[in-house]
Amino acid sequence: MATLKVPHPVPSAVEDAETLRKAFQGWGTDEKTVIGVLAHRDAAQRLQIRLAYEELYEENLIKRLESEIHGDFERAVYRWIFDPVERQAILANIAARDGDYRVVIEFSCVNSASELLAVKQAYHARYKHSLEEDIASQTTGDFCKLLVALVGTYRYDGVEINLRLAESEAKILHEAITEKAYNHEEIIRILSTRSKAQLNATFNRYKDDFGISITKDLTSESSDDFVAALRVVIRCIRSPQKYFEKLLRGAIDNHGNKDVITRVLVTRAEKDLAEIKDIYEKRTNASLDEAIRKKTSGDYEKFLLALLGN
Amino acid sequence: MATLKVPHPVPSAVEDAETLRKAFQGWGTDEKTVIGVLAHRDAAQRLQIRLAYEELYEENLIKRLESEIHGDFERAVYRWIFDPVERQAILANIAARDGDYRVVIEFSCVNSASELLAVKQAYHARYKHSLEEDIASQTTGDFCKLLVALVGTYRYDGVEINLRLAESEAKILHEAITEKAYNHEEIIRILSTRSKAQLNATFNRYKDDFGISITKDLTSESSDDFVAALRVVIRCIRSPQKYFEKLLRGAIDNHGNKDVITRVLVTRAEKDLAEIKDIYEKRTNASLDEAIRKKTSGDYEKFLLALLGN
């Protein structure tokens, strides 16, 4: 469930564009109003506001925001204002450039096949080349093989599972992990091509047959970046909510890593941030809102809390 | 340009279904009528006929055809009757099962990104799993790497090219080929991820800089299957028409390999068989119709000639 709260009735896109324009005028920017509008509109409404603003004032709303607001607040609004597909194309481009394997794995494994495809189409339109070629030319070795395979696949989205295959592929995975052959082609093949339903059956079978979960079995080598990447793949496929909760918790504990906090809140607020919040609060016996409040400040803090439904 | 000829005005789908039903009744099948209808209707019309036939007679037209006609003629009609996307999904499934690398390369390199995607979607719907997993689990080694990469990619379809990149990647390809490192990751990366416009710029640059075309440079090792596969990739990207002409010519010369003759005529009749025929006739100074006539016979021959526009 989303945490995003949209008022009812919601103002028209033209009214919102006019409200934002007023917030930009005069001495300084009225950030409270900017948050009041943008953090309480869904993706379709934000797009309409951008179009209405451009139509009314012959000015790009995103460019105007860049000159009006600053720092962490600006970065968070800049991520948020796009619709999920366009936002992911932008995040993918930055991640490919920086070799940020975690983000590449997230969007390739959390999205459905058709959502991932939409991101790749948006990538073509925006950057005039493909995501695959950027990742392939900007990463090397085992990471390149894994990431290109994950981004390139068009997984079957159905629920049918083949139990015999789950058994045989759990065995293949276990043998490779036991031999510490983490970069084994079979590991990459299985994780990158099988449907999510099939993979979950394989992971369950792994635990049943070998008495340990596959992620725990991989943890013994936690200093290896590639092994860490495999764990991210498995966790994103098994439960995106648990994955994002753990990521967020780590970011909050780790001096409040703002890039990660922003990414999780902005990308999940319209999807499943309520579940993520719930898991966090059960696990830590603390309020997520309170934790965010402690680690952030100013308009950035207010904006994140608004996304959290405050 | 297509060679398919559709009469004007064309009978309605119901009329065609009735005509086919009559052709099936009584002593034997009236194959001439079957050819007269099916070989002169486009993909959309064939689909409407299938639907009308099912509606009228509560019988699947394809199943009925299987019991009415036989041999090469049946196989050709069975390929032809589907629309191009469904047909390619079926061909892909057979090719994945048989490890027929040539067919896999054809549909992954000749189709545009969106056409390839449509084939993968039809594959999901028909087989309840993905094409990638079938190819990945049914091929091994270098072939697996190459084919999975080609099938998995979602190439950029735009015309923009980067000349500096064409130069540097022509050099990378030339070095790998000179060192006979045909399975080099860089070869697979470049061929499977770059846009077709970019690859054609790279192939042109290859010829300019090294005085030999990349396919000729690869021919010196013609006994190697993997090198042959790389040549198919390059030729399908450079000119599908020239590729199919050469394939067809080889099949005609090679005792009339019927699987290949059928595949080329059936898959290209609605697309570019006129160009392929033209290239064939310029190159051999002989009529393609005549060549097909010599190598085939009976209803199979009549059906193929009808697809060729006779």
PDB file of N, CA and C in Angstrom, chain A residues 121-192:
ATOM      1  N   GLN A 121      12.214   1.455 -22.573  1.00  0.00           N
ATOM      2  CA  GLN A 121      11.695   2.302 -23.657  1.00  0.00           C
ATOM      3  C   GLN A 121      11.899   3.781 -23.328  1.00  0.00           C
ATOM      4  N   ALA A 122      11.646   4.142 -22.068  1.00  0.00           N
ATOM      5  CA  ALA A 122      11.858   5.532 -21.654  1.00  0.00           C
ATOM      6  C   ALA A 122      13.341   5.890 -21.775  1.00  0.00           C
ATOM      7  N   TYR A 123      14.195   4.911 -21.497  1.00  0.00           N
ATOM      8  CA  TYR A 123      15.645   5.124 -21.601  1.00  0.00           C
ATOM      9  C   TYR A 123      16.031   5.438 -23.045  1.00  0.00           C
ATOM     10  N   HIS A 124      15.498   4.664 -23.987  1.00  0.00           N
ATOM     11  CA  HIS A 124      15.759   4.927 -25.416  1.00  0.00           C
ATOM     12  C   HIS A 124      15.359   6.359 -25.779  1.00  0.00           C
ATOM     13  N   ALA A 125      14.140   6.722 -25.365  1.00  0.00           N
ATOM     14  CA  ALA A 125      13.605   8.020 -25.763  1.00  0.00           C
ATOM     15  C   ALA A 125      14.447   9.148 -25.177  1.00  0.00           C
ATOM     16  N   ARG A 126      14.932   8.960 -23.957  1.00  0.00           N
ATOM     17  CA  ARG A 126      15.633  10.024 -23.261  1.00  0.00           C
ATOM     18  C   ARG A 126      17.103  10.121 -23.648  1.00  0.00           C
ATOM     19  N   TYR A 127      17.753   8.960 -23.808  1.00  0.00           N
ATOM     20  CA  TYR A 127      19.212   8.983 -23.993  1.00  0.00           C
ATOM     21  C   TYR A 127      19.664   8.574 -25.386  1.00  0.00           C
ATOM     22  N   LYS A 128      18.740   8.176 -26.241  1.00  0.00           N
ATOM     23  CA  LYS A 128      19.048   7.842 -27.641  1.00  0.00           C
ATOM     24  C   LYS A 128      20.011   6.678 -27.776  1.00  0.00           C
ATOM     25  N   HIS A 129      20.031   5.822 -26.788  1.00  0.00           N
ATOM     26  CA  HIS A 129      20.683   4.522 -26.931  1.00  0.00           C
ATOM     27  C   HIS A 129      20.090   3.611 -25.870  1.00  0.00           C
ATOM     28  N   SER A 130      20.564   2.373 -25.822  1.00  0.00           N
ATOM     29  CA  SER A 130      19.885   1.434 -24.934  1.00  0.00           C
ATOM     30  C   SER A 130      20.579   1.325 -23.585  1.00  0.00           C
ATOM     31  N   LEU A 131      19.801   0.946 -22.586  1.00  0.00           N
ATOM     32  CA  LEU A 131      20.332   0.719 -21.248  1.00  0.00           C
ATOM     33  C   LEU A 131      21.361  -0.415 -21.279  1.00  0.00           C
ATOM     34  N   GLU A 132      21.058  -1.474 -22.059  1.00  0.00           N
ATOM     35  CA  GLU A 132      21.968  -2.610 -22.136  1.00  0.00           C
ATOM     36  C   GLU A 132      23.356  -2.171 -22.574  1.00  0.00           C
ATOM     37  N   GLU A 133      23.430  -1.310 -23.612  1.00  0.00           N
ATOM     38  CA  GLU A 133      24.761  -0.960 -24.098  1.00  0.00           C
ATOM     39  C   GLU A 133      25.522  -0.112 -23.085  1.00  0.00           C
ATOM     40  N   ASP A 134      24.801   0.722 -22.343  1.00  0.00           N
ATOM     41  CA  ASP A 134      25.495   1.526 -21.336  1.00  0.00           C
ATOM     42  C   ASP A 134      26.034   0.645 -20.218  1.00  0.00           C
ATOM     43  N   ILE A 135      25.223  -0.286 -19.761  1.00  0.00           N
ATOM     44  CA  ILE A 135      25.689  -1.157 -18.681  1.00  0.00           C
ATOM     45  C   ILE A 135      26.809  -2.062 -19.192  1.00  0.00           C
ATOM     46  N   ALA A 136      26.637  -2.598 -20.409  1.00  0.00           N
ATOM     47  CA  ALA A 136      27.647  -3.508 -20.946  1.00  0.00           C
ATOM     48  C   ALA A 136      28.978  -2.801 -21.166  1.00  0.00           C
ATOM     49  N   SER A 137      28.929  -1.535 -21.567  1.00  0.00           N
ATOM     50  CA  SER A 137      30.202  -0.874 -21.869  1.00  0.00           C
ATOM     51  C   SER A 137      30.803  -0.205 -20.634  1.00  0.00           C
ATOM     52  N   GLN A 138      30.008  -0.068 -19.565  1.00  0.00           N
ATOM     53  CA  GLN A 138      30.528   0.644 -18.401  1.00  0.00           C
ATOM     54  C   GLN A 138      30.804  -0.247 -17.193  1.00  0.00           C
ATOM     55  N   THR A 139      30.553  -1.545 -17.326  1.00  0.00           N
ATOM     56  CA  THR A 139      30.931  -2.467 -16.260  1.00  0.00           C
ATOM     57  C   THR A 139      31.810  -3.551 -16.879  1.00  0.00           C
ATOM     58  N   THR A 140      32.465  -4.331 -16.052  1.00  0.00           N
ATOM     59  CA  THR A 140      33.360  -5.361 -16.590  1.00  0.00           C
ATOM     60  C   THR A 140      33.205  -6.664 -15.801  1.00  0.00           C
ATOM     61  N   GLY A 141      33.764  -7.713 -16.368  1.00  0.00           N
ATOM     62  CA  GLY A 141      33.874  -8.982 -15.662  1.00  0.00           C
ATOM     63  C   GLY A 141      32.551  -9.580 -15.244  1.00  0.00           C
ATOM     64  N   ASP A 142      32.536 -10.204 -14.079  1.00  0.00           N
ATOM     65  CA  ASP A 142      31.347 -10.905 -13.602  1.00  0.00           C
ATOM     66  C   ASP A 142      30.161  -9.971 -13.398  1.00  0.00           C
ATOM     67  N   PHE A 143      30.448  -8.762 -12.918  1.00  0.00           N
ATOM     68  CA  PHE A 143      29.362  -7.809 -12.719  1.00  0.00           C
ATOM     69  C   PHE A 143      28.678  -7.503 -14.032  1.00  0.00           C
ATOM     70  N   CYS A 144      29.472  -7.328 -15.077  1.00  0.00           N
ATOM     71  CA  CYS A 144      28.919  -7.048 -16.398  1.00  0.00           C
ATOM     72  C   CYS A 144      27.995  -8.181 -16.822  1.00  0.00           C
ATOM     73  N   LYS A 145      28.476  -9.427 -16.669  1.00  0.00           N
ATOM     74  CA  LYS A 145      27.664 -10.584 -17.082  1.00  0.00           C
ATOM     75  C   LYS A 145      26.339 -10.614 -16.327  1.00  0.00           C
ATOM     76  N   LEU A 146      26.416 -10.425 -15.010  1.00  0.00           N
ATOM     77  CA  LEU A 146      25.218 -10.491 -14.186  1.00  0.00           C
ATOM     78  C   LEU A 146      24.246  -9.357 -14.524  1.00  0.00           C
ATOM     79  N   LEU A 147      24.755  -8.139 -14.565  1.00  0.00           N
ATOM     80  CA  LEU A 147      23.864  -6.990 -14.741  1.00  0.00           C
ATOM     81  C   LEU A 147      23.242  -6.957 -16.132  1.00  0.00           C
ATOM     82  N   VAL A 148      24.031  -7.270 -17.165  1.00  0.00           N
ATOM     83  CA  VAL A 148      23.479  -7.270 -18.522  1.00  0.00           C
ATOM     84  C   VAL A 148      22.407  -8.351 -18.639  1.00  0.00           C
ATOM     85  N   ALA A 149      22.658  -9.505 -18.034  1.00  0.00           N
ATOM     86  CA  ALA A 149      21.667 -10.586 -18.091  1.00  0.00           C
ATOM     87  C   ALA A 149      20.381 -10.173 -17.372  1.00  0.00           C
ATOM     88  N   LEU A 150      20.500  -9.533 -16.222  1.00  0.00           N
ATOM     89  CA  LEU A 150      19.308  -9.139 -15.460  1.00  0.00           C
ATOM     90  C   LEU A 150      18.505  -8.064 -16.189  1.00  0.00           C
ATOM     91  N   VAL A 151      19.209  -7.101 -16.767  1.00  0.00           N
ATOM     92  CA  VAL A 151      18.522  -6.009 -17.453  1.00  0.00           C
ATOM     93  C   VAL A 151      17.921  -6.501 -18.761  1.00  0.00           C
ATOM     94  N   GLY A 152      18.608  -7.454 -19.408  1.00  0.00           N
ATOM     95  CA  GLY A 152      18.176  -7.896 -20.737  1.00  0.00           C
ATOM     96  C   GLY A 152      17.003  -8.847 -20.711  1.00  0.00           C
ATOM     97  N   THR A 153      16.775  -9.520 -19.621  1.00  0.00           N
ATOM     98  CA  THR A 153      15.777 -10.585 -19.642  1.00  0.00           C
ATOM     99  C   THR A 153      14.350 -10.048 -19.686  1.00  0.00           C
ATOM    100  N   TYR A 154      13.489 -10.823 -20.315  1.00  0.00           N
ATOM    101  CA  TYR A 154      12.059 -10.515 -20.297  1.00  0.00           C
ATOM    102  C   TYR A 154      11.398 -11.728 -19.655  1.00  0.00           C
ATOM    103  N   ARG A 155      11.342 -11.702 -18.342  1.00  0.00           N
ATOM    104  CA  ARG A 155      10.887 -12.868 -17.579  1.00  0.00           C
ATOM    105  C   ARG A 155       9.418 -13.195 -17.843  1.00  0.00           C
ATOM    106  N   TYR A 156       9.108 -14.474 -17.737  1.00  0.00           N
ATOM    107  CA  TYR A 156       7.699 -14.880 -17.756  1.00  0.00           C
ATOM    108  C   TYR A 156       7.083 -14.437 -16.436  1.00  0.00           C
ATOM    109  N   ASP A 157       5.894 -13.819 -16.502  1.00  0.00           N
ATOM    110  CA  ASP A 157       5.276 -13.255 -15.297  1.00  0.00           C
ATOM    111  C   ASP A 157       4.222 -14.175 -14.681  1.00  0.00           C
ATOM    112  N   GLY A 158       3.990 -15.329 -15.271  1.00  0.00           N
ATOM    113  CA  GLY A 158       2.915 -16.199 -14.795  1.00  0.00           C
ATOM    114  C   GLY A 158       3.247 -16.882 -13.473  1.00  0.00           C
ATOM    115  N   VAL A 159       2.237 -17.555 -12.914  1.00  0.00           N
ATOM    116  CA  VAL A 159       2.400 -18.154 -11.591  1.00  0.00           C
ATOM    117  C   VAL A 159       2.740 -19.640 -11.652  1.00  0.00           C
ATOM    118  N   GLU A 160       2.684 -20.245 -12.863  1.00  0.00           N
ATOM    119  CA  GLU A 160       2.950 -21.673 -12.976  1.00  0.00           C
ATOM    120  C   GLU A 160       4.364 -21.984 -12.487  1.00  0.00           C
ATOM    121  N   ILE A 161       4.516 -23.056 -11.722  1.00  0.00           N
ATOM    122  CA  ILE A 161       5.873 -23.458 -11.344  1.00  0.00           C
ATOM    123  C   ILE A 161       6.092 -24.934 -11.665  1.00  0.00           C
ATOM    124  N   ASN A 162       7.353 -25.266 -11.882  1.00  0.00           N
ATOM    125  CA  ASN A 162       7.749 -26.626 -12.203  1.00  0.00           C
ATOM    126  C   ASN A 162       8.592 -27.132 -11.021  1.00  0.00           C
ATOM    127  N   LEU A 163       7.995 -28.016 -10.210  1.00  0.00           N
ATOM    128  CA  LEU A 163       8.653 -28.422  -8.959  1.00  0.00           C
ATOM    129  C   LEU A 163       9.915 -29.259  -9.205  1.00  0.00           C
ATOM    130  N   ARG A 164       9.884 -30.047 -10.275  1.00  0.00           N
ATOM    131  CA  ARG A 164      11.042 -30.868 -10.607  1.00  0.00           C
ATOM    132  C   ARG A 164      12.234 -29.963 -10.960  1.00  0.00           C
ATOM    133  N   LEU A 165      11.924 -28.913 -11.733  1.00  0.00           N
ATOM    134  CA  LEU A 165      12.954 -27.945 -12.121  1.00  0.00           C
ATOM    135  C   LEU A 165      13.477 -27.194 -10.885  1.00  0.00           C
ATOM    136  N   ALA A 166      12.557 -26.858  -9.958  1.00  0.00           N
ATOM    137  CA  ALA A 166      12.979 -26.169  -8.730  1.00  0.00           C
ATOM    138  C   ALA A 166      13.982 -27.040  -7.972  1.00  0.00           C
ATOM    139  N   GLU A 167      13.708 -28.321  -7.925  1.00  0.00           N
ATOM    140  CA  GLU A 167      14.608 -29.236  -7.219  1.00  0.00           C
ATOM    141  C   GLU A 167      15.981 -29.293  -7.903  1.00  0.00           C
ATOM    142  N   SER A 168      15.962 -29.480  -9.241  1.00  0.00           N
ATOM    143  CA  SER A 168      17.244 -29.649  -9.924  1.00  0.00           C
ATOM    144  C   SER A 168      18.045 -28.344  -9.920  1.00  0.00           C
ATOM    145  N   GLU A 169      17.356 -27.217 -10.008  1.00  0.00           N
ATOM    146  CA  GLU A 169      18.112 -25.958 -10.045  1.00  0.00           C
ATOM    147  C   GLU A 169      18.558 -25.523  -8.643  1.00  0.00           C
ATOM    148  N   ALA A 170      17.808 -25.905  -7.604  1.00  0.00           N
ATOM    149  CA  ALA A 170      18.292 -25.660  -6.229  1.00  0.00           C
ATOM    150  C   ALA A 170      19.606 -26.412  -6.038  1.00  0.00           C
ATOM    151  N   LYS A 171      19.674 -27.620  -6.578  1.00  0.00           N
ATOM    152  CA  LYS A 171      20.885 -28.430  -6.459  1.00  0.00           C
ATOM    153  C   LYS A 171      22.059 -27.773  -7.209  1.00  0.00           C
ATOM    154  N   ILE A 172      21.782 -27.296  -8.411  1.00  0.00           N
ATOM    155  CA  ILE A 172      22.840 -26.622  -9.190  1.00  0.00           C
ATOM    156  C   ILE A 172      23.363 -25.409  -8.421  1.00  0.00           C
ATOM    157  N   LEU A 173      22.443 -24.608  -7.861  1.00  0.00           N
ATOM    158  CA  LEU A 173      22.850 -23.418  -7.108  1.00  0.00           C
ATOM    159  C   LEU A 173      23.680 -23.824  -5.890  1.00  0.00           C
ATOM    160  N   HIS A 174      23.197 -24.863  -5.196  1.00  0.00           N
ATOM    161  CA  HIS A 174      23.891 -25.286  -3.978  1.00  0.00           C
ATOM    162  C   HIS A 174      25.311 -25.778  -4.282  1.00  0.00           C
ATOM    163  N   GLU A 175      25.437 -26.541  -5.359  1.00  0.00           N
ATOM    164  CA  GLU A 175      26.773 -27.033  -5.714  1.00  0.00           C
ATOM    165  C   GLU A 175      27.725 -25.885  -6.032  1.00  0.00           C
ATOM    166  N   ALA A 176      27.237 -24.923  -6.803  1.00  0.00           N
ATOM    167  CA  ALA A 176      28.095 -23.786  -7.166  1.00  0.00           C
ATOM    168  C   ALA A 176      28.489 -22.996  -5.922  1.00  0.00           C
ATOM    169  N   ILE A 177      27.530 -22.804  -5.006  1.00  0.00           N
ATOM    170  CA  ILE A 177      27.824 -22.024  -3.795  1.00  0.00           C
ATOM    171  C   ILE A 177      28.792 -22.796  -2.896  1.00  0.00           C
ATOM    172  N   THR A 178      28.596 -24.107  -2.788  1.00  0.00           N
ATOM    173  CA  THR A 178      29.480 -24.926  -1.962  1.00  0.00           C
ATOM    174  C   THR A 178      30.921 -24.885  -2.487  1.00  0.00           C
ATOM    175  N   GLU A 179      31.016 -24.862  -3.813  1.00  0.00           N
ATOM    176  CA  GLU A 179      32.362 -24.787  -4.417  1.00  0.00           C
ATOM    177  C   GLU A 179      32.878 -23.348  -4.500  1.00  0.00           C
ATOM    178  N   LYS A 180      32.152 -22.425  -3.921  1.00  0.00           N
ATOM    179  CA  LYS A 180      32.482 -20.994  -3.991  1.00  0.00           C
ATOM    180  C   LYS A 180      32.653 -20.512  -5.436  1.00  0.00           C
ATOM    181  N   ALA A 181      31.950 -21.144  -6.355  1.00  0.00           N
ATOM    182  CA  ALA A 181      31.989 -20.729  -7.767  1.00  0.00           C
ATOM    183  C   ALA A 181      30.839 -19.748  -7.991  1.00  0.00           C
ATOM    184  N   TYR A 182      30.937 -18.594  -7.321  1.00  0.00           N
ATOM    185  CA  TYR A 182      29.817 -17.641  -7.310  1.00  0.00           C
ATOM    186  C   TYR A 182      29.519 -17.059  -8.686  1.00  0.00           C
ATOM    187  N   ASN A 183      30.567 -16.985  -9.498  1.00  0.00           N
ATOM    188  CA  ASN A 183      30.364 -16.401 -10.829  1.00  0.00           C
ATOM    189  C   ASN A 183      30.006 -17.476 -11.851  1.00  0.00           C
ATOM    190  N   HIS A 184      29.618 -18.639 -11.369  1.00  0.00           N
ATOM    191  CA  HIS A 184      29.287 -19.741 -12.265  1.00  0.00           C
ATOM    192  C   HIS A 184      28.165 -19.333 -13.228  1.00  0.00           C
ATOM    193  N   GLU A 185      28.356 -19.690 -14.506  1.00  0.00           N
ATOM    194  CA  GLU A 185      27.351 -19.318 -15.510  1.00  0.00           C
ATOM    195  C   GLU A 185      25.952 -19.800 -15.146  1.00  0.00           C
ATOM    196  N   GLU A 186      25.867 -20.947 -14.498  1.00  0.00           N
ATOM    197  CA  GLU A 186      24.558 -21.488 -14.153  1.00  0.00           C
ATOM    198  C   GLU A 186      23.836 -20.611 -13.126  1.00  0.00           C
ATOM    199  N   ILE A 187      24.578 -20.023 -12.200  1.00  0.00           N
ATOM    200  CA  ILE A 187      23.938 -19.125 -11.221  1.00  0.00           C
ATOM    201  C   ILE A 187      23.332 -17.936 -11.959  1.00  0.00           C
ATOM    202  N   ILE A 188      24.116 -17.347 -12.842  1.00  0.00           N
ATOM    203  CA  ILE A 188      23.624 -16.178 -13.586  1.00  0.00           C
ATOM    204  C   ILE A 188      22.449 -16.573 -14.480  1.00  0.00           C
ATOM    205  N   ARG A 189      22.580 -17.722 -15.141  1.00  0.00           N
ATOM    206  CA  ARG A 189      21.486 -18.173 -16.012  1.00  0.00           C
ATOM    207  C   ARG A 189      20.181 -18.327 -15.224  1.00  0.00           C
ATOM    208  N   ILE A 190      20.252 -19.039 -14.116  1.00  0.00           N
ATOM    209  CA  ILE A 190      19.023 -19.307 -13.351  1.00  0.00           C
ATOM    210  C   ILE A 190      18.418 -18.008 -12.817  1.00  0.00           C
ATOM    211  N   LEU A 191      19.248 -17.184 -12.176  1.00  0.00           N
ATOM    212  CA  LEU A 191      18.714 -15.959 -11.563  1.00  0.00           C
ATOM    213  C   LEU A 191      18.200 -14.969 -12.599  1.00  0.00           C
ATOM    214  N   SER A 192      18.787 -14.979 -13.784  1.00  0.00           N
ATOM    215  CA  SER A 192      18.389 -13.949 -14.743  1.00  0.00           C
ATOM    216  C   SER A 192      17.285 -14.394 -15.694  1.00  0.00           C
TER     217      SER A 192
END
